[in-house]
C-alpha cells in the first residue's frame, strides 16, 4: 500500500504531509498512520507541522467507510493524541478542511490558513454531528453562538471569517502548504507565537443562543440538529464528559435511516458522473443561445448568466422578448437580494451579458443553443431546421423537451450528431437536475459537454436514454397515476398530499400539478390518447378541471382554490370526482396515510426497475439522483431505489403482487424487481457498474 503520509525531519521539526487522494479523507489506514506518527516521536523532534498534499488539507471522515462498523483507531483518539503530543503541533490549512479534517486541525495547538481555504463542519448535511471533539473544542475557541451557527448551518467559511471568529490563529500569504507549515513550526520554536490547547479553554453557557437554536430545530423533523445543540451545550462543562456525550450522540445518529439516506444522496451525486463518455474532452462553450423565453427558457438563461456565460435569447416577437427579460431580471434581483451577486454584476449581466432578439440568425456564432419553445414537435422541428442552417459547424444544438423524441428533432436539423437533449427542471435557476439525453447519432463528446456544463452551473447531470419522458418524466407519468387512482377510489387530495408531505416531499402531487400548471399535463395526455392502451384505467378529473379553465395556481383554481391565504380544496372538486367514477369502479374506501405512501412509492420503484432494466438509466443510483434533484424526493430517504433497498425488495415485491390482484394492468411485476427479491439482492448491488 502507498504511504499516506509524507514524513520529513527538518531541524527538529517533524513535517507531516497528508497524502490520501483525491481529498485526503480520513480512512482507517490514514488514521492509523497519523496515530503512529504522533505516538512514535523520536527525542530530537521539537515540533510537528501538519499540512495537506493535493487540493486541500483533509475533506473529512471517509464517507465510504460509514456503511460498515467503525474500525480503530477512532478519530477522537487520533485527535486526543495530537492534542496531548509532547511537543507543539501546528497545522497549515488549505482547500477543503472539512468535518473530521477541521476536527484534526482544532486538536492541534496552532492553526493557520492559506487563502482560499474552506473551513467547515458539514456533518449536519449527512444527518450527523461532528464526532471527534468538534462540538467541544469549537465553542471553546469561538463561543457557543458562533459554533452553533457553523455546526447547524454546515456552511464552510474562509480564512478571514475564521480568523475573526478565533477558529484559526493566522492567515498566511499564498505559499506551498509544505513550505508554510515548516515556516509556522519554526516560528513556534523561536517562540514568536504561543500555542494552546482548545480543550483547556472554558466557554460560558450562552442560553440565548441555545434557546434560539432549539426553537429553530423544533421546526424541522431531523434529529441531528437537536443532538448538535445538546452536545454544544455540554461544552460549558467538563471536556471529557462533553466528548463522551458527543460520541454517544454521534453513534446514535450514525444508526439512523436519515443518515443512511443523506449519505446515499451525497454518494449518488458523485456516482452519476461515471458515464461511458467521462474521458472525452468537452467542447468549449463561451457563447450560449436560448430559443424561447417562457418559464424554462428564461430560467435557463438566468442560470447561464449566473454562471458567467453570456446568453442571446430569441423570442417570437419583441413583446415576448421583453417578458423574458422581465422574468430574467426577477431571478437576478433575487440573486442580488441574497448577496449572491453584486449590484455591478447585476447591471452587467442584464445590460451586457444578456442579449435579446427575434431573429434566429444572430445565433450563427453560438457554441451551444438550447431550445425551449412550446412542447410541440412541429414547432420544435421548425426551430431545429433553422438552427441546422444557421449555426456554425461544431455548435451543439440542445432541446429542453420534456417528452419528445430526440432523434426526430435531430432529423429536422439535418445535423444528427449535433443534437442532444438537455432537460432542465423548473425553476431552472434553482432545480439542480439536468438530464443529458443522447439520441441515436449524437456525438459522444456532446454528452461529456453536457456534464461539464451542468457542473459549471452547479447542477447534477444524469445520463438518460431517449424514450418518452426520459428517466424522470417517464417515471412521473407512471407513479403519478397512483394519486389519481387513490383520489377516485376514496382518498381526498388533501389527504394524499399531506401523507406524501409527511413522508418528506416538499409538496404533494396535486399541489405540484397546480404549481406546474394543469394545462401542461393535459396537452401530454391529449398527445398520448391515441396510443393509450384500452385496458389502462384512465382518470379524467384533471381533464375536467382544465375544461373549466382551472389550470392551477396561474388561474387561481385547480385541485385547490388559491383565492384565500391558505390552500383549500376546490369546492367543486368532490362533485367532479364523484361524477368521474366509472360504473365499474371499485367501491369507495378509506386509505391510511401509510397505504397512500406505500402505493405511490411502489409504483415509483416498479417503473424505476423497468427504467434500469431497459438501460434508460445506467444504474439505480441515477434514478435516485434524478428523483432527488429534479422531483423533490426527500433527501433523507435517499431516493426511491435506496428506499426500496431499505424496506426490503421482497416486501416491495409482495406489495406489488397484492396490488396486482386488484389492478393487474397497472401493477405488473418488473422482472428485475422479482429476480432481486428472489435472490436476496438489492438495487445497490447494481450501482457498482461504473463505466470508464
Ligand atoms: N470521503 C470519501 N470520499 C470522498 C469524500 C469523503 N469525505 N469527499 C469526497 N470524496 C470523493 C468523492 O466521492 C469523489 O469520488 P469519485 O471521484 O470516485 O466520484 C472524489 O472524492 C472527489 O469529490 P468531489 O466532490 O467530486 O470533488 P469536488 O472537488 O467537487 O469537492 C469536496 C471536494 C471535498 C469539497 C467535496 O467532495 C465534499 O464536500 N466532500 C465531503 C465533505 C464532508 O462532508 N466531510 C465531512 C464528512 S463527515
Ligand atoms: P412556455 O410556454 O412558458 O414558453 C415557451 C416560449 O417559447 C414562449 O415564450 C413562446 O413565445 C416561445 N416560442 C414559441 N415558439 C417560438 C419560436 N419559434 N421561436 C422563439 N420562441 C418561441 O413553455 P415552457 O414551460 O417554458 O416549456 C418550454 C419547453 O421546456 C417545453 O418543451 C417543455 O416541455 C419543456 N419543459 C418545461 C418544464 C416546465 O416545468 N415548464 C420543465 C422542463 C421542460
PDB file of C-alpha atoms in Angstrom, residues 168-444:
ATOM      1  CA  UNK A 168      -7.588  29.967  13.437  1.00  0.00           C
ATOM      2  CA  UNK A 169      -4.606  31.947  14.666  1.00  0.00           C
ATOM      3  CA  UNK A 170      -3.167  33.273  11.434  1.00  0.00           C
ATOM      4  CA  UNK A 171      -3.991  33.927   7.784  1.00  0.00           C
ATOM      5  CA  UNK A 172      -0.891  33.398   5.679  1.00  0.00           C
ATOM      6  CA  UNK A 173       0.109  34.780   2.323  1.00  0.00           C
ATOM      7  CA  UNK A 174      -0.192  32.352  -0.533  1.00  0.00           C
ATOM      8  CA  UNK A 175       2.534  29.705  -0.385  1.00  0.00           C
ATOM      9  CA  UNK A 176       3.001  25.979  -0.854  1.00  0.00           C
ATOM     10  CA  UNK A 177       1.358  24.286   2.184  1.00  0.00           C
ATOM     11  CA  UNK A 178       4.538  22.346   2.967  1.00  0.00           C
ATOM     12  CA  UNK A 179       6.689  25.457   2.998  1.00  0.00           C
ATOM     13  CA  UNK A 180       4.092  27.358   5.057  1.00  0.00           C
ATOM     14  CA  UNK A 181       3.855  24.529   7.594  1.00  0.00           C
ATOM     15  CA  UNK A 182       7.604  24.419   8.039  1.00  0.00           C
ATOM     16  CA  UNK A 183       7.725  28.196   8.480  1.00  0.00           C
ATOM     17  CA  UNK A 184       4.926  28.146  11.045  1.00  0.00           C
ATOM     18  CA  UNK A 185       6.620  25.454  13.111  1.00  0.00           C
ATOM     19  CA  UNK A 186       9.860  27.466  13.062  1.00  0.00           C
ATOM     20  CA  UNK A 187       8.014  30.491  14.420  1.00  0.00           C
ATOM     21  CA  UNK A 188       6.657  28.402  17.281  1.00  0.00           C
ATOM     22  CA  UNK A 189      10.118  27.056  18.073  1.00  0.00           C
ATOM     23  CA  UNK A 190      11.509  30.574  18.037  1.00  0.00           C
ATOM     24  CA  UNK A 191       8.715  31.488  20.480  1.00  0.00           C
ATOM     25  CA  UNK A 192       7.201  34.131  18.176  1.00  0.00           C
ATOM     26  CA  UNK A 193       3.756  32.635  18.755  1.00  0.00           C
ATOM     27  CA  UNK A 194       2.435  30.650  21.691  1.00  0.00           C
ATOM     28  CA  UNK A 195       0.480  27.500  21.007  1.00  0.00           C
ATOM     29  CA  UNK A 196      -2.510  26.460  23.159  1.00  0.00           C
ATOM     30  CA  UNK A 197      -4.871  23.501  23.666  1.00  0.00           C
ATOM     31  CA  UNK A 198      -8.541  24.157  22.853  1.00  0.00           C
ATOM     32  CA  UNK A 199      -9.666  21.610  25.466  1.00  0.00           C
ATOM     33  CA  UNK A 200      -8.012  23.626  28.232  1.00  0.00           C
ATOM     34  CA  UNK A 201     -10.172  26.690  27.470  1.00  0.00           C
ATOM     35  CA  UNK A 202     -13.556  27.317  29.040  1.00  0.00           C
ATOM     36  CA  UNK A 203     -16.711  28.663  27.439  1.00  0.00           C
ATOM     37  CA  UNK A 204     -19.666  30.223  29.251  1.00  0.00           C
ATOM     38  CA  UNK A 205     -23.129  28.853  28.557  1.00  0.00           C
ATOM     39  CA  UNK A 206     -24.953  31.078  26.061  1.00  0.00           C
ATOM     40  CA  UNK A 207     -28.547  30.365  26.995  1.00  0.00           C
ATOM     41  CA  UNK A 208     -29.993  32.840  24.483  1.00  0.00           C
ATOM     42  CA  UNK A 209     -28.143  31.234  21.564  1.00  0.00           C
ATOM     43  CA  UNK A 210     -29.108  27.746  22.762  1.00  0.00           C
ATOM     44  CA  UNK A 211     -32.772  28.693  23.142  1.00  0.00           C
ATOM     45  CA  UNK A 212     -32.893  30.267  19.669  1.00  0.00           C
ATOM     46  CA  UNK A 213     -31.270  27.185  18.160  1.00  0.00           C
ATOM     47  CA  UNK A 214     -33.705  24.861  19.947  1.00  0.00           C
ATOM     48  CA  UNK A 215     -36.660  26.837  18.615  1.00  0.00           C
ATOM     49  CA  UNK A 216     -35.330  26.564  15.053  1.00  0.00           C
ATOM     50  CA  UNK A 217     -34.565  22.837  15.401  1.00  0.00           C
ATOM     51  CA  UNK A 218     -38.077  22.164  16.671  1.00  0.00           C
ATOM     52  CA  UNK A 219     -39.444  23.364  13.328  1.00  0.00           C
ATOM     53  CA  UNK A 220     -37.680  20.558  11.419  1.00  0.00           C
ATOM     54  CA  UNK A 221     -38.061  16.803  11.589  1.00  0.00           C
ATOM     55  CA  UNK A 222     -34.428  15.727  11.604  1.00  0.00           C
ATOM     56  CA  UNK A 223     -32.770  14.524  14.812  1.00  0.00           C
ATOM     57  CA  UNK A 224     -29.217  15.782  14.155  1.00  0.00           C
ATOM     58  CA  UNK A 225     -29.788  19.482  14.988  1.00  0.00           C
ATOM     59  CA  UNK A 226     -31.199  18.557  18.412  1.00  0.00           C
ATOM     60  CA  UNK A 227     -28.181  16.360  19.108  1.00  0.00           C
ATOM     61  CA  UNK A 228     -25.788  19.095  17.955  1.00  0.00           C
ATOM     62  CA  UNK A 229     -27.370  21.619  20.318  1.00  0.00           C
ATOM     63  CA  UNK A 230     -27.215  19.176  23.226  1.00  0.00           C
ATOM     64  CA  UNK A 231     -23.536  18.493  22.572  1.00  0.00           C
ATOM     65  CA  UNK A 232     -22.619  22.174  22.199  1.00  0.00           C
ATOM     66  CA  UNK A 233     -24.494  22.969  25.428  1.00  0.00           C
ATOM     67  CA  UNK A 234     -22.290  20.406  27.189  1.00  0.00           C
ATOM     68  CA  UNK A 235     -19.145  22.280  26.161  1.00  0.00           C
ATOM     69  CA  UNK A 236     -19.750  24.634  29.121  1.00  0.00           C
ATOM     70  CA  UNK A 237     -18.935  21.701  31.416  1.00  0.00           C
ATOM     71  CA  UNK A 238     -16.176  19.121  31.743  1.00  0.00           C
ATOM     72  CA  UNK A 239     -14.314  18.459  28.472  1.00  0.00           C
ATOM     73  CA  UNK A 240     -14.132  14.672  28.720  1.00  0.00           C
ATOM     74  CA  UNK A 241     -17.798  14.400  29.717  1.00  0.00           C
ATOM     75  CA  UNK A 242     -18.714  16.565  26.722  1.00  0.00           C
ATOM     76  CA  UNK A 243     -16.596  14.411  24.457  1.00  0.00           C
ATOM     77  CA  UNK A 244     -18.303  11.238  25.728  1.00  0.00           C
ATOM     78  CA  UNK A 245     -21.754  12.755  25.182  1.00  0.00           C
ATOM     79  CA  UNK A 246     -20.789  13.889  21.676  1.00  0.00           C
ATOM     80  CA  UNK A 247     -19.566  10.394  20.812  1.00  0.00           C
ATOM     81  CA  UNK A 248     -22.752   8.743  22.065  1.00  0.00           C
ATOM     82  CA  UNK A 249     -24.960  11.156  20.125  1.00  0.00           C
ATOM     83  CA  UNK A 250     -22.806  10.715  17.011  1.00  0.00           C
ATOM     84  CA  UNK A 251     -23.141   6.932  17.160  1.00  0.00           C
ATOM     85  CA  UNK A 252     -26.900   7.140  17.703  1.00  0.00           C
ATOM     86  CA  UNK A 253     -27.214   9.315  14.606  1.00  0.00           C
ATOM     87  CA  UNK A 254     -24.987   7.042  12.563  1.00  0.00           C
ATOM     88  CA  UNK A 255     -27.540   4.289  13.051  1.00  0.00           C
ATOM     89  CA  UNK A 256     -30.499   6.339  11.744  1.00  0.00           C
ATOM     90  CA  UNK A 257     -32.232   5.843   8.405  1.00  0.00           C
ATOM     91  CA  UNK A 258     -31.987   9.595   7.857  1.00  0.00           C
ATOM     92  CA  UNK A 259     -28.183   9.445   7.943  1.00  0.00           C
ATOM     93  CA  UNK A 260     -28.135   6.454   5.555  1.00  0.00           C
ATOM     94  CA  UNK A 261     -30.411   8.337   3.162  1.00  0.00           C
ATOM     95  CA  UNK A 262     -28.417  11.568   3.285  1.00  0.00           C
ATOM     96  CA  UNK A 263     -25.147   9.677   2.837  1.00  0.00           C
ATOM     97  CA  UNK A 264     -26.578   7.881  -0.166  1.00  0.00           C
ATOM     98  CA  UNK A 265     -27.703  11.227  -1.615  1.00  0.00           C
ATOM     99  CA  UNK A 266     -24.136  12.552  -1.238  1.00  0.00           C
ATOM    100  CA  UNK A 267     -22.734   9.479  -2.933  1.00  0.00           C
ATOM    101  CA  UNK A 268     -25.155   9.272  -5.873  1.00  0.00           C
ATOM    102  CA  UNK A 269     -24.468  12.907  -6.728  1.00  0.00           C
ATOM    103  CA  UNK A 270     -20.909  11.802  -7.432  1.00  0.00           C
ATOM    104  CA  UNK A 271     -21.608   8.313  -8.783  1.00  0.00           C
ATOM    105  CA  UNK A 272     -23.753   9.627 -11.650  1.00  0.00           C
ATOM    106  CA  UNK A 273     -20.690  11.356 -13.112  1.00  0.00           C
ATOM    107  CA  UNK A 274     -19.304   7.949 -14.031  1.00  0.00           C
ATOM    108  CA  UNK A 275     -20.534   7.698 -17.602  1.00  0.00           C
ATOM    109  CA  UNK A 276     -19.100   5.996 -20.688  1.00  0.00           C
ATOM    110  CA  UNK A 277     -18.170   9.405 -22.140  1.00  0.00           C
ATOM    111  CA  UNK A 278     -16.391  10.681 -18.984  1.00  0.00           C
ATOM    112  CA  UNK A 279     -12.946  10.575 -20.553  1.00  0.00           C
ATOM    113  CA  UNK A 280     -13.875  12.624 -23.616  1.00  0.00           C
ATOM    114  CA  UNK A 281     -12.907  16.278 -23.798  1.00  0.00           C
ATOM    115  CA  UNK A 282     -15.912  18.586 -23.506  1.00  0.00           C
ATOM    116  CA  UNK A 283     -16.331  21.162 -26.262  1.00  0.00           C
ATOM    117  CA  UNK A 284     -15.610  24.733 -25.182  1.00  0.00           C
ATOM    118  CA  UNK A 285     -18.772  26.736 -24.562  1.00  0.00           C
ATOM    119  CA  UNK A 286     -18.396  30.501 -24.300  1.00  0.00           C
ATOM    120  CA  UNK A 287     -21.493  31.829 -26.083  1.00  0.00           C
ATOM    121  CA  UNK A 288     -24.951  30.405 -25.442  1.00  0.00           C
ATOM    122  CA  UNK A 289     -28.188  30.857 -27.358  1.00  0.00           C
ATOM    123  CA  UNK A 290     -31.624  30.115 -25.930  1.00  0.00           C
ATOM    124  CA  UNK A 291     -34.669  29.866 -28.180  1.00  0.00           C
ATOM    125  CA  UNK A 292     -37.934  30.520 -26.350  1.00  0.00           C
ATOM    126  CA  UNK A 293     -38.025  32.732 -23.276  1.00  0.00           C
ATOM    127  CA  UNK A 294     -41.021  31.371 -21.357  1.00  0.00           C
ATOM    128  CA  UNK A 295     -40.875  29.647 -17.985  1.00  0.00           C
ATOM    129  CA  UNK A 296     -37.969  27.399 -18.917  1.00  0.00           C
ATOM    130  CA  UNK A 297     -36.055  29.474 -21.460  1.00  0.00           C
ATOM    131  CA  UNK A 298     -35.883  32.483 -19.155  1.00  0.00           C
ATOM    132  CA  UNK A 299     -34.879  30.290 -16.193  1.00  0.00           C
ATOM    133  CA  UNK A 300     -32.179  28.545 -18.227  1.00  0.00           C
ATOM    134  CA  UNK A 301     -30.871  31.888 -19.480  1.00  0.00           C
ATOM    135  CA  UNK A 302     -30.692  33.175 -15.895  1.00  0.00           C
ATOM    136  CA  UNK A 303     -28.832  30.030 -14.764  1.00  0.00           C
ATOM    137  CA  UNK A 304     -26.218  30.509 -17.511  1.00  0.00           C
ATOM    138  CA  UNK A 305     -25.844  34.222 -16.766  1.00  0.00           C
ATOM    139  CA  UNK A 306     -25.290  33.482 -13.077  1.00  0.00           C
ATOM    140  CA  UNK A 307     -22.512  31.089 -14.150  1.00  0.00           C
ATOM    141  CA  UNK A 308     -20.947  33.942 -16.147  1.00  0.00           C
ATOM    142  CA  UNK A 309     -21.879  32.653 -19.582  1.00  0.00           C
ATOM    143  CA  UNK A 310     -23.314  35.290 -21.948  1.00  0.00           C
ATOM    144  CA  UNK A 311     -26.709  34.443 -23.412  1.00  0.00           C
ATOM    145  CA  UNK A 312     -28.555  35.513 -26.531  1.00  0.00           C
ATOM    146  CA  UNK A 313     -32.247  34.744 -26.160  1.00  0.00           C
ATOM    147  CA  UNK A 314     -34.628  34.511 -29.113  1.00  0.00           C
ATOM    148  CA  UNK A 315     -38.353  35.080 -28.776  1.00  0.00           C
ATOM    149  CA  UNK A 316     -41.154  35.237 -31.302  1.00  0.00           C
ATOM    150  CA  UNK A 317     -41.673  38.993 -31.089  1.00  0.00           C
ATOM    151  CA  UNK A 318     -40.382  41.933 -29.121  1.00  0.00           C
ATOM    152  CA  UNK A 319     -43.229  41.865 -26.597  1.00  0.00           C
ATOM    153  CA  UNK A 320     -42.384  38.234 -25.728  1.00  0.00           C
ATOM    154  CA  UNK A 321     -38.688  39.150 -25.596  1.00  0.00           C
ATOM    155  CA  UNK A 322     -39.429  41.911 -23.096  1.00  0.00           C
ATOM    156  CA  UNK A 323     -41.456  39.481 -20.975  1.00  0.00           C
ATOM    157  CA  UNK A 324     -38.465  37.125 -20.973  1.00  0.00           C
ATOM    158  CA  UNK A 325     -36.177  39.989 -19.937  1.00  0.00           C
ATOM    159  CA  UNK A 326     -38.512  40.816 -17.056  1.00  0.00           C
ATOM    160  CA  UNK A 327     -38.506  37.173 -15.877  1.00  0.00           C
ATOM    161  CA  UNK A 328     -34.714  37.046 -16.013  1.00  0.00           C
ATOM    162  CA  UNK A 329     -34.485  40.353 -14.184  1.00  0.00           C
ATOM    163  CA  UNK A 330     -36.663  38.962 -11.378  1.00  0.00           C
ATOM    164  CA  UNK A 331     -34.303  35.998 -10.960  1.00  0.00           C
ATOM    165  CA  UNK A 332     -31.238  38.249 -10.942  1.00  0.00           C
ATOM    166  CA  UNK A 333     -32.935  40.623  -8.490  1.00  0.00           C
ATOM    167  CA  UNK A 334     -33.355  37.641  -6.159  1.00  0.00           C
ATOM    168  CA  UNK A 335     -29.659  36.757  -6.518  1.00  0.00           C
ATOM    169  CA  UNK A 336     -28.750  40.369  -5.722  1.00  0.00           C
ATOM    170  CA  UNK A 337     -31.016  40.445  -2.686  1.00  0.00           C
ATOM    171  CA  UNK A 338     -29.463  37.247  -1.300  1.00  0.00           C
ATOM    172  CA  UNK A 339     -25.960  38.639  -1.808  1.00  0.00           C
ATOM    173  CA  UNK A 340     -25.086  36.100  -4.491  1.00  0.00           C
ATOM    174  CA  UNK A 341     -24.162  38.827  -6.966  1.00  0.00           C
ATOM    175  CA  UNK A 342     -23.105  42.456  -6.565  1.00  0.00           C
ATOM    176  CA  UNK A 343     -25.084  45.402  -7.895  1.00  0.00           C
ATOM    177  CA  UNK A 344     -22.414  45.970 -10.563  1.00  0.00           C
ATOM    178  CA  UNK A 345     -22.589  42.408 -11.729  1.00  0.00           C
ATOM    179  CA  UNK A 346     -26.394  42.541 -11.746  1.00  0.00           C
ATOM    180  CA  UNK A 347     -26.231  45.530 -14.091  1.00  0.00           C
ATOM    181  CA  UNK A 348     -23.526  43.952 -16.251  1.00  0.00           C
ATOM    182  CA  UNK A 349     -25.463  40.723 -16.637  1.00  0.00           C
ATOM    183  CA  UNK A 350     -28.670  42.478 -17.651  1.00  0.00           C
ATOM    184  CA  UNK A 351     -27.185  45.087 -19.928  1.00  0.00           C
ATOM    185  CA  UNK A 352     -24.163  43.323 -21.432  1.00  0.00           C
ATOM    186  CA  UNK A 353     -24.196  39.580 -20.998  1.00  0.00           C
ATOM    187  CA  UNK A 354     -27.868  39.194 -21.940  1.00  0.00           C
ATOM    188  CA  UNK A 355     -28.948  39.957 -25.491  1.00  0.00           C
ATOM    189  CA  UNK A 356     -32.500  39.584 -26.742  1.00  0.00           C
ATOM    190  CA  UNK A 357     -33.510  39.156 -30.352  1.00  0.00           C
ATOM    191  CA  UNK A 358     -36.328  37.912 -32.541  1.00  0.00           C
ATOM    192  CA  UNK A 359     -34.267  36.546 -35.411  1.00  0.00           C
ATOM    193  CA  UNK A 360     -32.516  33.193 -35.014  1.00  0.00           C
ATOM    194  CA  UNK A 361     -29.824  34.366 -37.462  1.00  0.00           C
ATOM    195  CA  UNK A 362     -27.993  36.086 -34.581  1.00  0.00           C
ATOM    196  CA  UNK A 363     -27.152  32.633 -33.197  1.00  0.00           C
ATOM    197  CA  UNK A 364     -24.681  31.961 -36.003  1.00  0.00           C
ATOM    198  CA  UNK A 365     -21.719  32.210 -33.632  1.00  0.00           C
ATOM    199  CA  UNK A 366     -23.194  30.436 -30.599  1.00  0.00           C
ATOM    200  CA  UNK A 367     -21.295  27.410 -29.263  1.00  0.00           C
ATOM    201  CA  UNK A 368     -24.457  25.992 -27.747  1.00  0.00           C
ATOM    202  CA  UNK A 369     -28.117  26.673 -28.442  1.00  0.00           C
ATOM    203  CA  UNK A 370     -30.825  25.412 -26.101  1.00  0.00           C
ATOM    204  CA  UNK A 371     -34.319  25.285 -27.498  1.00  0.00           C
ATOM    205  CA  UNK A 372     -37.157  25.825 -25.003  1.00  0.00           C
ATOM    206  CA  UNK A 373     -40.177  26.617 -27.196  1.00  0.00           C
ATOM    207  CA  UNK A 374     -43.619  25.046 -26.804  1.00  0.00           C
ATOM    208  CA  UNK A 375     -43.754  21.272 -26.354  1.00  0.00           C
ATOM    209  CA  UNK A 376     -44.911  20.724 -29.917  1.00  0.00           C
ATOM    210  CA  UNK A 377     -42.986  18.582 -32.371  1.00  0.00           C
ATOM    211  CA  UNK A 378     -43.842  20.699 -35.431  1.00  0.00           C
ATOM    212  CA  UNK A 379     -42.715  23.936 -33.752  1.00  0.00           C
ATOM    213  CA  UNK A 380     -39.547  22.324 -32.430  1.00  0.00           C
ATOM    214  CA  UNK A 381     -38.727  20.844 -35.853  1.00  0.00           C
ATOM    215  CA  UNK A 382     -39.120  24.271 -37.478  1.00  0.00           C
ATOM    216  CA  UNK A 383     -36.716  25.758 -34.923  1.00  0.00           C
ATOM    217  CA  UNK A 384     -34.167  22.978 -35.443  1.00  0.00           C
ATOM    218  CA  UNK A 385     -34.404  23.260 -39.191  1.00  0.00           C
ATOM    219  CA  UNK A 386     -33.440  26.934 -38.799  1.00  0.00           C
ATOM    220  CA  UNK A 387     -30.650  26.113 -36.352  1.00  0.00           C
ATOM    221  CA  UNK A 388     -29.259  23.469 -38.702  1.00  0.00           C
ATOM    222  CA  UNK A 389     -28.983  26.106 -41.419  1.00  0.00           C
ATOM    223  CA  UNK A 390     -27.721  28.981 -39.301  1.00  0.00           C
ATOM    224  CA  UNK A 391     -25.374  27.650 -36.616  1.00  0.00           C
ATOM    225  CA  UNK A 392     -21.653  27.320 -37.096  1.00  0.00           C
ATOM    226  CA  UNK A 393     -20.110  23.873 -37.626  1.00  0.00           C
ATOM    227  CA  UNK A 394     -19.441  22.181 -34.285  1.00  0.00           C
ATOM    228  CA  UNK A 395     -22.214  24.073 -32.479  1.00  0.00           C
ATOM    229  CA  UNK A 396     -24.225  21.993 -30.018  1.00  0.00           C
ATOM    230  CA  UNK A 397     -27.964  22.054 -30.643  1.00  0.00           C
ATOM    231  CA  UNK A 398     -29.825  21.059 -27.494  1.00  0.00           C
ATOM    232  CA  UNK A 399     -33.506  20.634 -26.802  1.00  0.00           C
ATOM    233  CA  UNK A 400     -35.163  21.059 -23.442  1.00  0.00           C
ATOM    234  CA  UNK A 401     -38.093  18.887 -24.463  1.00  0.00           C
ATOM    235  CA  UNK A 402     -39.815  17.037 -21.630  1.00  0.00           C
ATOM    236  CA  UNK A 403     -41.042  14.057 -23.591  1.00  0.00           C
ATOM    237  CA  UNK A 404     -40.421  14.316 -27.343  1.00  0.00           C
ATOM    238  CA  UNK A 405     -38.152  12.103 -29.442  1.00  0.00           C
ATOM    239  CA  UNK A 406     -34.617  13.497 -29.703  1.00  0.00           C
ATOM    240  CA  UNK A 407     -33.940  11.623 -32.969  1.00  0.00           C
ATOM    241  CA  UNK A 408     -36.904  13.196 -34.771  1.00  0.00           C
ATOM    242  CA  UNK A 409     -35.793  16.640 -33.607  1.00  0.00           C
ATOM    243  CA  UNK A 410     -32.240  15.854 -34.768  1.00  0.00           C
ATOM    244  CA  UNK A 411     -33.507  14.852 -38.207  1.00  0.00           C
ATOM    245  CA  UNK A 412     -35.191  18.223 -38.608  1.00  0.00           C
ATOM    246  CA  UNK A 413     -31.826  19.910 -38.067  1.00  0.00           C
ATOM    247  CA  UNK A 414     -30.127  17.637 -40.636  1.00  0.00           C
ATOM    248  CA  UNK A 415     -27.204  17.511 -38.150  1.00  0.00           C
ATOM    249  CA  UNK A 416     -27.792  14.187 -36.459  1.00  0.00           C
ATOM    250  CA  UNK A 417     -24.551  14.259 -34.468  1.00  0.00           C
ATOM    251  CA  UNK A 418     -25.033  17.804 -33.199  1.00  0.00           C
ATOM    252  CA  UNK A 419     -28.315  17.346 -31.361  1.00  0.00           C
ATOM    253  CA  UNK A 420     -28.743  16.322 -27.725  1.00  0.00           C
ATOM    254  CA  UNK A 421     -31.412  16.604 -25.046  1.00  0.00           C
ATOM    255  CA  UNK A 422     -30.502  18.849 -22.104  1.00  0.00           C
ATOM    256  CA  UNK A 423     -33.543  18.626 -19.911  1.00  0.00           C
ATOM    257  CA  UNK A 424     -33.681  21.261 -17.179  1.00  0.00           C
ATOM    258  CA  UNK A 425     -36.292  21.432 -14.447  1.00  0.00           C
ATOM    259  CA  UNK A 426     -38.464  24.255 -13.256  1.00  0.00           C
ATOM    260  CA  UNK A 427     -37.472  26.684 -11.819  1.00  0.00           C
ATOM    261  CA  UNK A 428     -34.348  26.200 -13.917  1.00  0.00           C
ATOM    262  CA  UNK A 429     -32.119  28.538 -11.906  1.00  0.00           C
ATOM    263  CA  UNK A 430     -32.872  26.547  -8.736  1.00  0.00           C
ATOM    264  CA  UNK A 431     -33.545  22.904  -9.581  1.00  0.00           C
ATOM    265  CA  UNK A 432     -30.267  21.030  -9.757  1.00  0.00           C
ATOM    266  CA  UNK A 433     -31.113  18.190 -12.131  1.00  0.00           C
ATOM    267  CA  UNK A 434     -30.218  18.239 -15.823  1.00  0.00           C
ATOM    268  CA  UNK A 435     -30.986  15.078 -17.764  1.00  0.00           C
ATOM    269  CA  UNK A 436     -28.463  14.618 -20.554  1.00  0.00           C
ATOM    270  CA  UNK A 437     -30.082  12.608 -23.333  1.00  0.00           C
ATOM    271  CA  UNK A 438     -28.072  11.500 -26.345  1.00  0.00           C
ATOM    272  CA  UNK A 439     -30.004  10.474 -29.429  1.00  0.00           C
ATOM    273  CA  UNK A 440     -29.042   7.529 -31.635  1.00  0.00           C
ATOM    274  CA  UNK A 441     -26.464   9.571 -33.587  1.00  0.00           C
ATOM    275  CA  UNK A 442     -25.379  12.183 -31.039  1.00  0.00           C
ATOM    276  CA  UNK A 443     -21.601  12.698 -30.965  1.00  0.00           C
ATOM    277  CA  UNK A 444     -20.375  11.203 -27.657  1.00  0.00           C
TER     278      UNK A 444
END
